[in-house]
PDB file of C-alpha atoms in Angstrom:
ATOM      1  CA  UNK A  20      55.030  52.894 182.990  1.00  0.00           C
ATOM      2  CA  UNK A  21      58.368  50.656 182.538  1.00  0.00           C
ATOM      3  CA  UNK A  22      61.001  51.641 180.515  1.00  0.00           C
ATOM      4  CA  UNK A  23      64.003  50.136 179.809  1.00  0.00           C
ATOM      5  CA  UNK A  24      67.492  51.642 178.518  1.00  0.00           C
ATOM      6  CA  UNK A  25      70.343  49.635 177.074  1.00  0.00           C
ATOM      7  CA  UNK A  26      74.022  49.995 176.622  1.00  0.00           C
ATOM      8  CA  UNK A  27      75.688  47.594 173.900  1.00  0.00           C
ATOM      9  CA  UNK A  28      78.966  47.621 174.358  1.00  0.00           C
ATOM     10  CA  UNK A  29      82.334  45.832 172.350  1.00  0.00           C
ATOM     11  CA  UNK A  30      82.170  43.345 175.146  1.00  0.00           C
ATOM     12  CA  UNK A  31      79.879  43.969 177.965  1.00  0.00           C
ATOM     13  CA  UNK A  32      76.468  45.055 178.025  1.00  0.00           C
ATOM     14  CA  UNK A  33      74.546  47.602 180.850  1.00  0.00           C
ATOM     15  CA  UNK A  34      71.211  47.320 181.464  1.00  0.00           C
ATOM     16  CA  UNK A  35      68.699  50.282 183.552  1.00  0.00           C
ATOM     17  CA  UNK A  36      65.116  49.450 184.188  1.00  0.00           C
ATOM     18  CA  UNK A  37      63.099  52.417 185.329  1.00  0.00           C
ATOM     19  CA  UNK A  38      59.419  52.412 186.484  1.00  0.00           C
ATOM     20  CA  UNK A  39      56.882  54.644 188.666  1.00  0.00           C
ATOM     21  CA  UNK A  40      57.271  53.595 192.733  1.00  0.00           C
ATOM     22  CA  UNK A  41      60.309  51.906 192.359  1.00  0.00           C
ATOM     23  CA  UNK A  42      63.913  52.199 192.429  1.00  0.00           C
ATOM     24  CA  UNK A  43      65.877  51.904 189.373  1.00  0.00           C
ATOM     25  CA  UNK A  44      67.268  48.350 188.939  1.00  0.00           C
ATOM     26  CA  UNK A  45      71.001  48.107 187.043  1.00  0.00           C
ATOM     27  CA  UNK A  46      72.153  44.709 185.411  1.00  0.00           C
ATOM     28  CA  UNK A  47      75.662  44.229 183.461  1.00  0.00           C
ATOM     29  CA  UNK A  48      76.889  41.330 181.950  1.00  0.00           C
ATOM     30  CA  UNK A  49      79.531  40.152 179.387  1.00  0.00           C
ATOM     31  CA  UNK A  50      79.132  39.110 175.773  1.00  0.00           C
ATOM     32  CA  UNK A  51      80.416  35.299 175.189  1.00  0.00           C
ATOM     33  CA  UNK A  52      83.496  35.052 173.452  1.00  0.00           C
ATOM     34  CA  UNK A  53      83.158  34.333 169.959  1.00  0.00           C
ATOM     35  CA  UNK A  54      79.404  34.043 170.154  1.00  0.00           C
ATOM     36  CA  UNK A  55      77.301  34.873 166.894  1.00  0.00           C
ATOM     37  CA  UNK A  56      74.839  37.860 166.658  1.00  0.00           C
ATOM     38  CA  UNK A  57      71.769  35.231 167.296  1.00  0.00           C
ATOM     39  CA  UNK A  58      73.603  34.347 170.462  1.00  0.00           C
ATOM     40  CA  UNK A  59      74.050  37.412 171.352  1.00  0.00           C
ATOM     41  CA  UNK A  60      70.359  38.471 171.164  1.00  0.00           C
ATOM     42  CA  UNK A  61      69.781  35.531 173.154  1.00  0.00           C
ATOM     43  CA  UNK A  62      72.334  36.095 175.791  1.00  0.00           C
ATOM     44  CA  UNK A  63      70.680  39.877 175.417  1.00  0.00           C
ATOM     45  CA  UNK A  64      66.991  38.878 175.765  1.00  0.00           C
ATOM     46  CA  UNK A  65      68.068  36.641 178.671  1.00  0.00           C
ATOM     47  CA  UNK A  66      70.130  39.370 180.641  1.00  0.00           C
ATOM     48  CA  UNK A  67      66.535  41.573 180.469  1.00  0.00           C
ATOM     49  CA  UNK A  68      64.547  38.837 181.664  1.00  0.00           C
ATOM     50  CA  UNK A  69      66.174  38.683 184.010  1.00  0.00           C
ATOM     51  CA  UNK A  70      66.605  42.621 185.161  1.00  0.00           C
ATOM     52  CA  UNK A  71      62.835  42.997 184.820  1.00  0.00           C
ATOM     53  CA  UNK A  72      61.342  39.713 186.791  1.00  0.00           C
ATOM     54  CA  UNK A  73      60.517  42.067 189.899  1.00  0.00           C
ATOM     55  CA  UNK A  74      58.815  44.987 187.925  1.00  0.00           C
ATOM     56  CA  UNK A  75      55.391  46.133 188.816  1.00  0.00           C
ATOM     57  CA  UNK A  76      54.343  46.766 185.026  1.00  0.00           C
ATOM     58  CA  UNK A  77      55.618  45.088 181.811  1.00  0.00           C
ATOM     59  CA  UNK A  78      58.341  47.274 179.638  1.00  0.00           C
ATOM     60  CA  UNK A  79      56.632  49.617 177.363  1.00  0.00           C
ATOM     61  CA  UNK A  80      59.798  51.361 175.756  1.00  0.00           C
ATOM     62  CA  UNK A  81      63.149  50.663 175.035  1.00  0.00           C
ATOM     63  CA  UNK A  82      66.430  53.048 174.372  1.00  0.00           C
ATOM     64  CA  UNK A  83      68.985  50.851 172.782  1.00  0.00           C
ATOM     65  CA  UNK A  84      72.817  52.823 172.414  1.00  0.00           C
ATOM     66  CA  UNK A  85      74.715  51.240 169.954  1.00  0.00           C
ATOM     67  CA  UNK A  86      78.025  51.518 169.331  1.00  0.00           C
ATOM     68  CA  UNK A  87      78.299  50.100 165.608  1.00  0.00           C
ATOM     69  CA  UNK A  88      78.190  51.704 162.162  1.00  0.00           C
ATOM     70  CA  UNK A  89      74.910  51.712 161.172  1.00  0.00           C
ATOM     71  CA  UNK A  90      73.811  52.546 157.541  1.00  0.00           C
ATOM     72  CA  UNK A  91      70.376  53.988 156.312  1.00  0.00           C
ATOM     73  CA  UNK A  92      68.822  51.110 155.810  1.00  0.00           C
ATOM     74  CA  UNK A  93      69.391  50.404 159.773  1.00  0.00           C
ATOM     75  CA  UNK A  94      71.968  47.444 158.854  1.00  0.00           C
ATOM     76  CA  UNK A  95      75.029  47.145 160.679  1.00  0.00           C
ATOM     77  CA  UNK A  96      77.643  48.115 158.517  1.00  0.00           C
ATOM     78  CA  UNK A  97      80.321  47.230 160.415  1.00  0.00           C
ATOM     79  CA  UNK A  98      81.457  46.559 163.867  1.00  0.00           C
ATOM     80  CA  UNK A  99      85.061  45.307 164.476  1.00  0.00           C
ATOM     81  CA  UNK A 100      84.244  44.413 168.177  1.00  0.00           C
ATOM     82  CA  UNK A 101      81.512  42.075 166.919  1.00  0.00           C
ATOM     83  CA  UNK A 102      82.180  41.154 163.345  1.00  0.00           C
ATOM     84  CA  UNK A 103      79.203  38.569 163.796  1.00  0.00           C
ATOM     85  CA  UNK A 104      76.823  41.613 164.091  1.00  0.00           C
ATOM     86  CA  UNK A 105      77.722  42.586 160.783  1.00  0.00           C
ATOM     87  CA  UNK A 106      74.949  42.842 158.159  1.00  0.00           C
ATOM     88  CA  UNK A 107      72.316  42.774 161.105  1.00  0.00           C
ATOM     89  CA  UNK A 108      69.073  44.634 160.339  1.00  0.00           C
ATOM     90  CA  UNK A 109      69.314  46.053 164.244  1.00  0.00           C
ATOM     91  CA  UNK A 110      65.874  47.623 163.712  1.00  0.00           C
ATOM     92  CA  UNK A 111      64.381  44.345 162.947  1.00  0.00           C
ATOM     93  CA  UNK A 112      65.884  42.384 165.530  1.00  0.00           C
ATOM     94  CA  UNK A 113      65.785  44.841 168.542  1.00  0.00           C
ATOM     95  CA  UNK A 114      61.655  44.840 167.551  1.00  0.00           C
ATOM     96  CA  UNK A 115      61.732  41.093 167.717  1.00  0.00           C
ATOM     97  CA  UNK A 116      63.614  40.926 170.814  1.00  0.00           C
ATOM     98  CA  UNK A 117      60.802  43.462 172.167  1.00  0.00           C
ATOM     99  CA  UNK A 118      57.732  42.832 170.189  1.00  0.00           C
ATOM    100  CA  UNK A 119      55.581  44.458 173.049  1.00  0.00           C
ATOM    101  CA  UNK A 120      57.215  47.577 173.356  1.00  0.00           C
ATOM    102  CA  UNK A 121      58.396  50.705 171.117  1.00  0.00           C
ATOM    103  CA  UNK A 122      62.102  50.607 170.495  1.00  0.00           C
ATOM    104  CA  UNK A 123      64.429  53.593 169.297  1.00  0.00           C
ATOM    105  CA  UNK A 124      68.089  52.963 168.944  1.00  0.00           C
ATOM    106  CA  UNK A 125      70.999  55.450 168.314  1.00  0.00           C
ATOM    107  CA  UNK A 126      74.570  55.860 168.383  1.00  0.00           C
ATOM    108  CA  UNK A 127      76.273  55.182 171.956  1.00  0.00           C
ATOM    109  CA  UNK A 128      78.079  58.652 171.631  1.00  0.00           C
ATOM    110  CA  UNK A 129      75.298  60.819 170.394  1.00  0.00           C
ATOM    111  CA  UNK A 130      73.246  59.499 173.856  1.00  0.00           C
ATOM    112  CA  UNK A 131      76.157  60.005 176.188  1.00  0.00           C
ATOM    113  CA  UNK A 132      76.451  63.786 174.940  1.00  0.00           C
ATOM    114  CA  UNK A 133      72.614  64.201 175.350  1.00  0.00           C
ATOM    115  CA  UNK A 134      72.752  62.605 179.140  1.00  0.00           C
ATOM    116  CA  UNK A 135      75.799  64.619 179.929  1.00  0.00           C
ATOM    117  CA  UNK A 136      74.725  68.009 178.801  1.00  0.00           C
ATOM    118  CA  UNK A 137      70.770  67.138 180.934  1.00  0.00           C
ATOM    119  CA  UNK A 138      72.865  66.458 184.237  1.00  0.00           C
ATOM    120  CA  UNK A 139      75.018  69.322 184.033  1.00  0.00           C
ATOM    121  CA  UNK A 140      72.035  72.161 182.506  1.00  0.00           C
ATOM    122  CA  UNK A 141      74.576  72.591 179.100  1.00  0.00           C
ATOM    123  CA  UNK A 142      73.212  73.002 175.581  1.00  0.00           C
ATOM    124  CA  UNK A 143      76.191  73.211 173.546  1.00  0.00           C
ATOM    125  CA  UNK A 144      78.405  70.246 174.717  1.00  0.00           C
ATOM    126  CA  UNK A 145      81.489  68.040 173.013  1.00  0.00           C
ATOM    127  CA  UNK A 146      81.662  64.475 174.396  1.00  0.00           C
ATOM    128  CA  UNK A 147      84.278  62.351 174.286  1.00  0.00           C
ATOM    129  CA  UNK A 148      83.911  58.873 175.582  1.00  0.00           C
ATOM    130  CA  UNK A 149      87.508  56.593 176.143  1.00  0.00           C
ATOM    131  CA  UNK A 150      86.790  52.696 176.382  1.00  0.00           C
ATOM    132  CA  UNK A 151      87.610  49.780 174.441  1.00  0.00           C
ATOM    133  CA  UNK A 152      86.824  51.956 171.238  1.00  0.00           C
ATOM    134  CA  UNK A 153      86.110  55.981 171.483  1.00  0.00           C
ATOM    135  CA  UNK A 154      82.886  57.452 170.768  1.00  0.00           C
ATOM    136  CA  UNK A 155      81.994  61.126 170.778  1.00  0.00           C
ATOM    137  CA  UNK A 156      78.786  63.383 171.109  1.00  0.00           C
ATOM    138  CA  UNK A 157      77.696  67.102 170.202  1.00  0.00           C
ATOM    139  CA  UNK A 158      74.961  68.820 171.604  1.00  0.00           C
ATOM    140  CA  UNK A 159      74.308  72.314 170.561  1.00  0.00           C
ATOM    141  CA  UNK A 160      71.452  74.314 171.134  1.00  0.00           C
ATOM    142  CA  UNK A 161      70.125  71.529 173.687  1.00  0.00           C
ATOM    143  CA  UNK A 162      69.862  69.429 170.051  1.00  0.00           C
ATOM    144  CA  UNK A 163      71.857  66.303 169.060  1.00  0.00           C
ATOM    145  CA  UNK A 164      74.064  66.504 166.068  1.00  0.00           C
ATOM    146  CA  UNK A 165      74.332  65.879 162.949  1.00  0.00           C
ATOM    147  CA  UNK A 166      70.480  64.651 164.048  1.00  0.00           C
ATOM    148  CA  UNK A 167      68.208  61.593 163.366  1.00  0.00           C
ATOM    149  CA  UNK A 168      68.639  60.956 159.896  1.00  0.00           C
ATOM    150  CA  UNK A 169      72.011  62.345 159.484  1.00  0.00           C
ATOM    151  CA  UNK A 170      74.616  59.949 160.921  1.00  0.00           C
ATOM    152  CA  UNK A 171      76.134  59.984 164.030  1.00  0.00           C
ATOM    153  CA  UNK A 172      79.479  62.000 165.679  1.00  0.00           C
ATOM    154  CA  UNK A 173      81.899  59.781 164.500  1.00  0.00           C
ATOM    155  CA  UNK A 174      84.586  61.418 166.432  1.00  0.00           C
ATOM    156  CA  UNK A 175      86.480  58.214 167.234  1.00  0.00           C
ATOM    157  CA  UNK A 176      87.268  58.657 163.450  1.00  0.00           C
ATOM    158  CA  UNK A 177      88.437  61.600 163.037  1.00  0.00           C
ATOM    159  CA  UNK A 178      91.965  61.833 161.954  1.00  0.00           C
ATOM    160  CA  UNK A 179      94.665  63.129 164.294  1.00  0.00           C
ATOM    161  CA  UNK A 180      97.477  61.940 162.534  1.00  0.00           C
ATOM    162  CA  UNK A 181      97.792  60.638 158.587  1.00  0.00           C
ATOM    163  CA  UNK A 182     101.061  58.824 159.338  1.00  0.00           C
ATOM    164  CA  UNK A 183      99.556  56.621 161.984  1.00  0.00           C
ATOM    165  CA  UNK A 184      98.769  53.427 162.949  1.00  0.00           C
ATOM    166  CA  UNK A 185      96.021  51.471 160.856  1.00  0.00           C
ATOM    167  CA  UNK A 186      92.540  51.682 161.808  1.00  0.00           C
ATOM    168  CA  UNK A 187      89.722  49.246 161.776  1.00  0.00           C
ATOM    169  CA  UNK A 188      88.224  51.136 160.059  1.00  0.00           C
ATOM    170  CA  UNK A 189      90.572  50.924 156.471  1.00  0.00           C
ATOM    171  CA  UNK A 190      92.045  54.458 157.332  1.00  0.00           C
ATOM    172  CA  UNK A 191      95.229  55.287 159.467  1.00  0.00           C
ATOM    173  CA  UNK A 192      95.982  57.416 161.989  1.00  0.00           C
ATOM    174  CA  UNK A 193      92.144  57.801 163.165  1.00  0.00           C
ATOM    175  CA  UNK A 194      91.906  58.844 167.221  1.00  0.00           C
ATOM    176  CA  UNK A 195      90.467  55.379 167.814  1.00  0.00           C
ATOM    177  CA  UNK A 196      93.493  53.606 166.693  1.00  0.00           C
ATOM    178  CA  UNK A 197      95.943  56.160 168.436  1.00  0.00           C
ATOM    179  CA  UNK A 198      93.813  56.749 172.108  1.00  0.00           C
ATOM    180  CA  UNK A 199      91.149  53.882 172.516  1.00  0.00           C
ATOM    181  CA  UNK A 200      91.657  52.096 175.360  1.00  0.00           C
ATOM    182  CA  UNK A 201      92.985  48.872 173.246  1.00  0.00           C
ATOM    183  CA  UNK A 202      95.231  51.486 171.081  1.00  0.00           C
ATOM    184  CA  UNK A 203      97.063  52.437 174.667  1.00  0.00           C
ATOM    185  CA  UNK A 204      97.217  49.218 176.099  1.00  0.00           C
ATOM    186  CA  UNK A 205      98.954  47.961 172.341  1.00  0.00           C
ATOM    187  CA  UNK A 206     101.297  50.596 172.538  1.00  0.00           C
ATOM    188  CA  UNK A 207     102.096  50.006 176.137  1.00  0.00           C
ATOM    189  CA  UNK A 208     102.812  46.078 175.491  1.00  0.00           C
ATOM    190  CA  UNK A 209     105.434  47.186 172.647  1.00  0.00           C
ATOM    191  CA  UNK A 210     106.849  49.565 174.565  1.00  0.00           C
ATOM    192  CA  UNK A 211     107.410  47.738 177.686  1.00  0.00           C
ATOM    193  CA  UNK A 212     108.281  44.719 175.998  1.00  0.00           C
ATOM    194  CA  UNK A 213     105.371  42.498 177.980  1.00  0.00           C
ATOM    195  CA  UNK A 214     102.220  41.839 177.901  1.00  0.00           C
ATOM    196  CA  UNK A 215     100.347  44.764 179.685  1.00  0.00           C
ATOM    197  CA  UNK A 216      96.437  44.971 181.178  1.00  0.00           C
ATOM    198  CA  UNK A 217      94.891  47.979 182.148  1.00  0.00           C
ATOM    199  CA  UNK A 218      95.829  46.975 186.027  1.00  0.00           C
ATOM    200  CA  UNK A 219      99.161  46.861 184.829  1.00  0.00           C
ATOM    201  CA  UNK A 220      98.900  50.444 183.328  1.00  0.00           C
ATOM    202  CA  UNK A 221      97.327  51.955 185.831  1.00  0.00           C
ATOM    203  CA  UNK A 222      99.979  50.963 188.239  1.00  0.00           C
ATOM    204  CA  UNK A 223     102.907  52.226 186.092  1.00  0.00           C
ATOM    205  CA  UNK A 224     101.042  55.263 186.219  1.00  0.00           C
ATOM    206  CA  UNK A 225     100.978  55.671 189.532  1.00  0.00           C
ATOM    207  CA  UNK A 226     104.932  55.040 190.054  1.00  0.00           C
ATOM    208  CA  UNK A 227     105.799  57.117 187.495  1.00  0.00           C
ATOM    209  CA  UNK A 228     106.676  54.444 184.964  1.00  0.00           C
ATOM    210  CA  UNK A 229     108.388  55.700 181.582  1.00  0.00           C
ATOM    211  CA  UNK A 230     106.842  53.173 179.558  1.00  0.00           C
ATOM    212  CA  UNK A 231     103.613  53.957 180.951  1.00  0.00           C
ATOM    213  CA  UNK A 232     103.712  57.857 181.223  1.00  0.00           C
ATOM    214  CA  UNK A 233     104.890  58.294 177.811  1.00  0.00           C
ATOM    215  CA  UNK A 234     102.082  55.671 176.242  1.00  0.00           C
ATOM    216  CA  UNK A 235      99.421  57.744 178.076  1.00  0.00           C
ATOM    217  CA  UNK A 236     100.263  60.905 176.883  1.00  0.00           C
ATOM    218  CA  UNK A 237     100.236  60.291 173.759  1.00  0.00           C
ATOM    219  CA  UNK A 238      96.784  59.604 173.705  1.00  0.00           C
ATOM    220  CA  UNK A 239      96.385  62.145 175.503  1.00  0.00           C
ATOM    221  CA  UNK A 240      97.902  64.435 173.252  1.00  0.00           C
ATOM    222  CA  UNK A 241      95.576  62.821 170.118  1.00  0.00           C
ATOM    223  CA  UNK A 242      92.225  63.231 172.247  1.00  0.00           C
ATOM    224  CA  UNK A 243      93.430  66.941 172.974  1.00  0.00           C
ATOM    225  CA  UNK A 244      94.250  67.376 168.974  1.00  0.00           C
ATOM    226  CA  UNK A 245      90.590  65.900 168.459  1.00  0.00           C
ATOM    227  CA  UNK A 246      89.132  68.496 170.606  1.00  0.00           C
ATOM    228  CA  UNK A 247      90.619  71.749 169.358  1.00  0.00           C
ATOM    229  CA  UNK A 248      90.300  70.269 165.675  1.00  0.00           C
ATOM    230  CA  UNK A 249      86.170  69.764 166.715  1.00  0.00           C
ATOM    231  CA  UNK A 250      86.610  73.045 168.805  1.00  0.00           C
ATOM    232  CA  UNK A 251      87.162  75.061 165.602  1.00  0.00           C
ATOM    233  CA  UNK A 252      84.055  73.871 163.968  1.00  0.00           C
ATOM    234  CA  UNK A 253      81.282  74.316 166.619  1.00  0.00           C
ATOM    235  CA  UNK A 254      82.761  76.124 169.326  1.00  0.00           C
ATOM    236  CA  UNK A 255      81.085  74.093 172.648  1.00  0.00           C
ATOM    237  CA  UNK A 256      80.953  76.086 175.368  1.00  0.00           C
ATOM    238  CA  UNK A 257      82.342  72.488 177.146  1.00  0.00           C
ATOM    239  CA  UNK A 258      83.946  69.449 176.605  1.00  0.00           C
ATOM    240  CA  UNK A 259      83.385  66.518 178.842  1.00  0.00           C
ATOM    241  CA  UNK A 260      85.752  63.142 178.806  1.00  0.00           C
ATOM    242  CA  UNK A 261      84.232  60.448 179.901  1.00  0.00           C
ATOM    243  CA  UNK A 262      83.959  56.109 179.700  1.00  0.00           C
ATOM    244  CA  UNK A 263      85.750  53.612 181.501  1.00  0.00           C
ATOM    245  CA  UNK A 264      88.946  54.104 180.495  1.00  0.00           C
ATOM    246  CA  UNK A 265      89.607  57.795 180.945  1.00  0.00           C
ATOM    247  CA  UNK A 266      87.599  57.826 183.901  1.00  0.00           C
ATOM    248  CA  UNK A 267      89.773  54.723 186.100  1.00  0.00           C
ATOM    249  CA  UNK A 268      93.181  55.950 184.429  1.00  0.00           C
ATOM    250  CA  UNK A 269      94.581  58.409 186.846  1.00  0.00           C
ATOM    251  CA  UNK A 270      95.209  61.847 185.872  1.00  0.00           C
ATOM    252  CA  UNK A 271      94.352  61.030 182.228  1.00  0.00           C
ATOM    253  CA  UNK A 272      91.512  64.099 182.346  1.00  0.00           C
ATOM    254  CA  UNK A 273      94.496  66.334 183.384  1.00  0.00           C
ATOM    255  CA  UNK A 274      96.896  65.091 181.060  1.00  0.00           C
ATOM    256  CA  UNK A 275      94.321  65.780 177.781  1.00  0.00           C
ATOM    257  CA  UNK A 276      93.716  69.545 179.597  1.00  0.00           C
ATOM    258  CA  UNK A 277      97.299  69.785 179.884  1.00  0.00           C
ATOM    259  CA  UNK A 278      97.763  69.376 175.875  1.00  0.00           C
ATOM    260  CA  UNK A 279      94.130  71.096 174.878  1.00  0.00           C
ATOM    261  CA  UNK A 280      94.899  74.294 176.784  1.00  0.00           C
ATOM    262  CA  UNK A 281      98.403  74.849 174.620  1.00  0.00           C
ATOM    263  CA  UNK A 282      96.557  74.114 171.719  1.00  0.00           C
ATOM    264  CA  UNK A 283      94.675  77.122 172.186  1.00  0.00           C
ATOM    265  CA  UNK A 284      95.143  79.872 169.524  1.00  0.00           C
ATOM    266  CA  UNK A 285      94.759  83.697 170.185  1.00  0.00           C
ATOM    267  CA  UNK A 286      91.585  84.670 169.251  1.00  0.00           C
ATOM    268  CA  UNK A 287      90.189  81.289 169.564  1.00  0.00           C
ATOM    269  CA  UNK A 288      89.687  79.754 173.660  1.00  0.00           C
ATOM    270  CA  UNK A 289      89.687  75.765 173.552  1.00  0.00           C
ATOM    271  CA  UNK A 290      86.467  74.907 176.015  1.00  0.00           C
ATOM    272  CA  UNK A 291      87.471  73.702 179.610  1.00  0.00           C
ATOM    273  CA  UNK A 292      87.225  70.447 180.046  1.00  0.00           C
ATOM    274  CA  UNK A 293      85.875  68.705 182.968  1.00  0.00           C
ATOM    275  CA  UNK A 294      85.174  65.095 183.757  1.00  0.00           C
ATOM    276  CA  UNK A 295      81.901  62.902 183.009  1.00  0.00           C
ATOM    277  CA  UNK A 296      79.254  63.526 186.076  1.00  0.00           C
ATOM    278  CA  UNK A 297      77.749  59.858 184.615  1.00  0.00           C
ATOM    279  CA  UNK A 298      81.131  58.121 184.476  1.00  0.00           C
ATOM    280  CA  UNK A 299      80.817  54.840 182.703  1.00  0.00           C
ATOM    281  CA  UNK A 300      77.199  55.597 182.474  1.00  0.00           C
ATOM    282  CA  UNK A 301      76.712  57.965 180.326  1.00  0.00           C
ATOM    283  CA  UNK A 302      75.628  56.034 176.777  1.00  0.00           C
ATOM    284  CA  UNK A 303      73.416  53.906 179.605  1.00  0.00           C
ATOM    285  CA  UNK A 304      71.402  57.371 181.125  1.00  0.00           C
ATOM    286  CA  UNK A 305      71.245  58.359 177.547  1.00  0.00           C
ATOM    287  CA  UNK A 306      69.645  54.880 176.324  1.00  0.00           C
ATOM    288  CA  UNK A 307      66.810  56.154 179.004  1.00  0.00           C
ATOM    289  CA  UNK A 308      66.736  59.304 178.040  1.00  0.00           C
ATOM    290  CA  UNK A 309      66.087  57.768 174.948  1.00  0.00           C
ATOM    291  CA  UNK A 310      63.112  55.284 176.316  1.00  0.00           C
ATOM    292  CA  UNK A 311      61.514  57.878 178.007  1.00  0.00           C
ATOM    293  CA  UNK A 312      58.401  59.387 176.664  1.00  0.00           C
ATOM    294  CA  UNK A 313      58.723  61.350 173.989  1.00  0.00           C
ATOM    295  CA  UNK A 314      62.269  60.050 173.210  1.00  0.00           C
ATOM    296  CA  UNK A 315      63.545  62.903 174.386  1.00  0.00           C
ATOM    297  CA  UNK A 316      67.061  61.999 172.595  1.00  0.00           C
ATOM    298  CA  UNK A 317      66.458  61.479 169.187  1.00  0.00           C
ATOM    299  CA  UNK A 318      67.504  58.428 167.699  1.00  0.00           C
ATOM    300  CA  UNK A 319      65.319  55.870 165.312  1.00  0.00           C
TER     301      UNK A 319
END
């Protein structure tokens, strides 16, 4: 048996192919600029075509991890990476992009917690995933939650500070809009007074650069407020950091450590944090996890 698991990303998408006698097969590629959500199926369906030429049996099930707001109806109810995708029934067109096999979708978070917690043997698990956006996980009891039919961990929204910046999202001060990836990289432009990429940021890093130091840990200090504030609801006996970001940004798992271990409160332990074992990854192993048999990982 075939299966296939998918990553949809802001602007890039990752795709695994896994089947009996073979090695796994790994395909990325990045959305067109500007393209609509039609073109983007197409640009999609084309990118799997492609990835699964070579395999021995046809695809049989597919694990989709989306990172847009989804409401209950399965329409997307918003995405600011891809406003075209807005409105989308995604159940409706992932099944036409795959009319011969089953498809489950869920949140890109919720399936990075779920393929973090299998490779490390944790049941009760916080992720937090830094990229272009954040998204965030929680596994408890070896479970996903809220659960199917309950939402997703929307901890990219969770406020960290009501006098912050704006958030796509209509609210301010939301973790997204203070330690996404984009958020930094804004903050670092206006603070060193050009343009600055993520090269750029990573190298002011590394010398010790004040505009860069200080940018970083301030998100750092939001994603450590975000994980005590999570901390004193569920109590995971972990928290893992993970996506591009935080994992290619040096020192930036130390730096939110630094800030989550004084946030500590007697009585009341923060959970150590440790790095993603998946890297960037994670929402892709989970998409499997997802395909497989069973759909081990929830999702719809």
């Amino acid at each position: 048996m075939s299966v296939l698991g998918i990553d949809i990303g802001g602007t890039k998408v990752a795709l695994r192919a896994e089947a009996d006698g073979v090695e796994p097969s790994q395909l990325t590629f990045r959305w067109s600029p500007r393209a609509t959500a039609s073109e983007d199926l197409a640009q999609l369906a084309a990118g799997v075509a492609q990835l699964v030429r070579d395999l021995p049996t046809a695809i049989r099930s597919v694990g989709v991890a989306v990172p847009a707001t989804v409401d209950e109806r399965g329409k997307v109810a918003v995405w600011p990476s891809r406003p075209s995708w807005n409105g989308l029934d995604l159940g409706a067109a992932l099944r036409s992009t795959f009319p011969d096999a089953v498809v489950r979708w869920a949140d890109d978070g919720d399936l990075a917690a779920v393929a973090e917690a299998e490779a490390i043997g944790e049941r009760d698990l916080l992720y937090v995933g830094v990229g272009t956006g954040i998204g965030g996980g929680i596994v408890l009891g070896g479970r996903s939650v809220p659960g199917p039919g309950r939402g997703s961990c929307e901890l990219g929204h969770v406020v960290v500070d009501s006098a912050g910046p704006p958030c796509a999202c209509g609210r301010t001060g939301c973790l997204q809009a203070i330690a996404s990836g984009s958020a930094t990289l804004r903050r670092a432009t206006s603070a060193r007074g050009l343009p600055v990429s993520f090269s750029d940021l990573r190298e002011g890093v590394l010398a010790g650069s004040p505009w860069a130091v200080t940018v970083v840990d301030e998100s750092c200090l939001a994603l450590a407020t975000a994980v005590a504030s999570v901390n004193e609801l569920v109590r995971p006996d972990c928290a893992v950091l993970g996506g591009g970001f935080a994992a290619d940004l040096p020192g930036f798992v130390d730096g939110v450590e630094g800030h989550l271990r004084r946030l500590a409160r007697p009585g009341h332990p923060v959970p150590a944090l440790r790095p993603s074992v998946l890297g960037g990854l994670s929402s892709l192993h989970g998409a499997i996890a997802l395909a497989a048999p069973g759909g081990r990982a929830g999702g719809r």
